[in-house]
Tab-separated table of C-alpha atoms in Angstrom:
chain	number	residue	atom	x	y	z
A	1	MET	CA	-41.464	200.091	145.011
A	2	ILE	CA	-41.571	201.563	148.238
A	3	PRO	CA	-39.214	202.876	150.815
A	4	VAL	CA	-38.556	200.197	153.477
A	5	SER	CA	-39.997	201.398	156.887
A	6	ALA	CA	-39.375	200.185	160.574
A	7	PRO	CA	-41.755	198.549	162.446
A	8	SER	CA	-44.064	200.705	164.747
A	9	GLY	CA	-42.901	202.546	167.445
A	10	SER	CA	-39.102	202.027	166.543
A	11	LYS	CA	-37.206	204.363	164.764
A	12	PRO	CA	-36.107	203.444	161.119
A	13	GLN	CA	-32.396	202.963	160.237
A	14	SER	CA	-30.831	205.322	157.718
A	15	PRO	CA	-29.606	203.358	154.719
A	16	TRP	CA	-26.931	206.089	154.452
A	17	LYS	CA	-25.515	205.163	158.050
A	18	MET	CA	-25.419	201.331	157.034
A	19	LEU	CA	-23.892	202.114	154.012
A	20	TYR	CA	-21.060	204.081	155.048
A	21	ALA	CA	-20.542	201.754	158.189
A	22	MET	CA	-19.592	199.127	155.494
A	23	ILE	CA	-16.863	201.410	154.378
A	24	TRP	CA	-15.491	201.751	157.797
A	25	LEU	CA	-15.836	198.055	158.432
A	26	VAL	CA	-13.923	197.019	155.056
A	27	PHE	CA	-11.165	199.620	156.118
A	28	LEU	CA	-10.977	198.221	159.537
A	29	GLN	CA	-10.721	194.741	158.497
A	30	ILE	CA	-7.859	195.376	155.647
A	31	LEU	CA	-5.802	197.191	158.610
A	32	VAL	CA	-6.142	194.425	160.975
A	33	ALA	CA	-4.987	191.944	158.175
A	34	VAL	CA	-2.085	193.711	157.256
A	35	PRO	CA	0.026	192.995	160.726
A	36	PRO	CA	-0.228	189.222	160.681
A	37	LEU	CA	0.890	189.320	156.810
A	38	VAL	CA	3.669	191.489	157.708
A	39	THR	CA	5.293	190.331	161.150
A	40	GLY	CA	3.896	186.870	161.482
A	41	VAL	CA	1.384	187.532	164.327
A	42	GLU	CA	-1.704	185.297	164.277
A	43	THR	CA	-3.410	186.950	166.891
A	44	LEU	CA	-5.581	189.119	164.888
A	45	VAL	CA	-6.760	186.566	162.753
A	46	PHE	CA	-10.142	185.664	164.635
A	47	LEU	CA	-10.567	189.592	164.589
A	48	HIS	CA	-10.352	189.658	161.245
A	49	VAL	CA	-12.658	186.462	160.667
A	50	VAL	CA	-15.472	188.166	162.772
A	51	LEU	CA	-15.205	191.525	160.497
A	52	GLY	CA	-15.564	189.424	157.529
A	53	ILE	CA	-18.543	187.710	158.359
A	54	ALA	CA	-20.196	191.122	159.663
A	55	ILE	CA	-19.212	192.484	156.088
A	56	LEU	CA	-20.703	189.739	154.347
A	57	ALA	CA	-24.078	189.738	156.365
A	58	LEU	CA	-23.957	193.893	156.136
A	59	ALA	CA	-23.085	193.613	152.422
A	60	HIS	CA	-26.384	191.321	151.915
A	61	MET	CA	-28.282	193.470	154.061
A	62	ASP	CA	-27.558	196.500	152.120
A	63	ALA	CA	-28.319	195.138	148.929
A	64	GLY	CA	-31.514	193.779	149.850
A	65	ARG	CA	-32.743	196.907	151.779
A	66	LEU	CA	-31.930	198.754	148.318
A	67	LYS	CA	-33.448	196.265	146.100
A	68	ARG	CA	-36.832	196.909	147.966
A	69	MET	CA	-36.156	200.595	147.662
A	70	ALA	CA	-37.028	203.222	145.397
A	71	VAL	CA	-33.471	203.953	144.232
A	72	PRO	CA	-31.646	204.128	141.056
A	73	ASP	CA	-31.062	200.704	139.598
A	74	ARG	CA	-27.253	201.446	139.155
A	75	ILE	CA	-27.326	202.018	143.421
A	76	ARG	CA	-28.761	198.257	143.252
A	77	ARG	CA	-26.287	196.865	140.723
A	78	ILE	CA	-23.413	198.152	142.926
A	79	ALA	CA	-25.089	197.061	146.052
A	80	ARG	CA	-25.500	193.462	144.618
A	81	SER	CA	-22.074	193.204	143.044
A	82	THR	CA	-20.588	194.402	146.564
A	83	ALA	CA	-22.835	191.635	148.220
A	84	GLN	CA	-21.311	188.934	145.476
A	85	LEU	CA	-17.718	189.971	145.914
A	86	ALA	CA	-18.209	189.348	149.843
A	87	SER	CA	-19.273	185.974	149.057
A	88	ALA	CA	-16.750	185.181	147.144
A	89	GLN	CA	-14.257	186.675	149.626
A	90	LEU	CA	-15.748	184.246	152.214
A	91	VAL	CA	-15.080	181.514	149.713
A	92	LEU	CA	-11.194	182.877	149.153
A	93	GLY	CA	-10.733	183.157	153.188
A	94	ILE	CA	-11.911	179.874	153.618
A	95	TYR	CA	-9.389	178.211	151.146
A	96	LEU	CA	-6.781	180.711	152.411
A	97	PHE	CA	-7.125	179.775	156.094
A	98	LEU	CA	-6.783	176.311	155.363
A	99	ALA	CA	-3.540	176.366	152.870
A	100	LEU	CA	-2.157	178.324	155.718
A	101	GLU	CA	-2.782	175.997	158.727
A	102	LEU	CA	-2.490	172.763	157.142
A	103	GLU	CA	0.743	171.254	157.723
A	104	PRO	CA	3.143	172.224	154.816
A	105	GLY	CA	3.252	168.568	153.766
A	106	TRP	CA	-0.303	168.723	153.135
A	107	GLY	CA	-0.875	172.627	152.590
A	108	LEU	CA	-3.375	173.410	149.496
A	109	PRO	CA	-1.657	174.744	146.193
A	110	GLY	CA	-1.801	178.148	145.731
A	111	ALA	CA	-1.951	179.924	148.785
A	112	ASP	CA	0.293	182.992	147.437
A	113	VAL	CA	-2.520	183.901	144.384
A	114	VAL	CA	-5.368	183.243	146.899
A	115	LEU	CA	-3.660	185.858	149.298
A	116	PHE	CA	-3.589	188.394	146.483
A	117	LEU	CA	-6.860	187.741	145.007
A	118	HIS	CA	-8.076	188.325	148.850
A	119	LEU	CA	-6.383	191.343	148.904
A	120	VAL	CA	-7.365	192.422	145.405
A	121	VAL	CA	-11.190	191.350	146.157
A	122	ALA	CA	-11.348	193.400	149.594
A	123	LEU	CA	-9.995	196.654	148.024
A	124	ALA	CA	-12.682	195.784	145.539
A	125	ILE	CA	-15.458	195.594	148.029
A	126	LEU	CA	-13.777	199.071	149.622
A	127	SER	CA	-14.314	200.961	146.482
A	128	GLN	CA	-17.755	199.447	145.851
A	129	ALA	CA	-19.018	200.315	148.788
A	130	SER	CA	-17.840	203.576	148.330
A	131	SER	CA	-19.549	204.172	145.525
A	132	THR	CA	-22.814	202.649	146.813
A	133	ALA	CA	-22.984	205.362	149.989
A	134	THR	CA	-21.837	208.024	147.994
A	135	ALA	CA	-24.406	207.322	145.201
A	136	TYR	CA	-27.103	206.778	147.747
A	137	ASP	CA	-26.263	209.856	149.526
A	138	MET	CA	-26.288	211.973	146.283
A	139	TRP	CA	-29.479	210.406	145.545
A	140	GLU	CA	-31.003	211.125	148.684
A	141	GLU	CA	-30.063	214.488	148.829
A	142	ARG	CA	-31.196	215.287	145.160
A	143	GLU	CA	-27.514	216.639	144.192
A	144	PHE	CA	-28.136	214.505	140.881
A	145	GLU	CA	-30.490	216.987	139.445
A	146	PRO	CA	-28.962	219.400	136.618
A	147	THR	CA	-28.415	223.023	138.382
A	148	ASP	CA	-27.353	226.275	136.316
A	149	ALA	CA	-24.075	226.569	138.672
A	150	GLY	CA	-22.587	223.879	137.334
A	151	ALA	CA	-23.237	224.478	133.351
A	152	PRO	CA	-20.541	225.689	131.330
A	153	LYS	CA	-20.441	229.119	130.485
A	154	ALA	CA	-20.579	230.116	126.529
């Protein structure tokens, strides 16, 4: 495995910046989703969808980039599961949108359950993205190596 490099003449994008950006995008998306759920305001749905697509793309880009890098397997697995959760979130989001937008008589069943699952998966993505970013950052800074300062005193 070799580190990913940028084309000549361009500055490589630091992986940890992209990983931490994912955390903030997910956090923002959750905040954007709360007002429509609480107040019934639907003006933020478009922003929620755009952020969701950005998160899906970023999750798969992060997983792909880490797959090509010489990082510990655990970090790769967490990033891959985050991308899989983001893909599942897309399916849940489409179902939820259709269930809520169709006429009441034609609505799809289980919108409440899917809404709950959508929230649970969003929180799982947030925690997985946080875990990936922190683990990568610690690995990059060589914080995994044992030190005498952390050893218990006898």
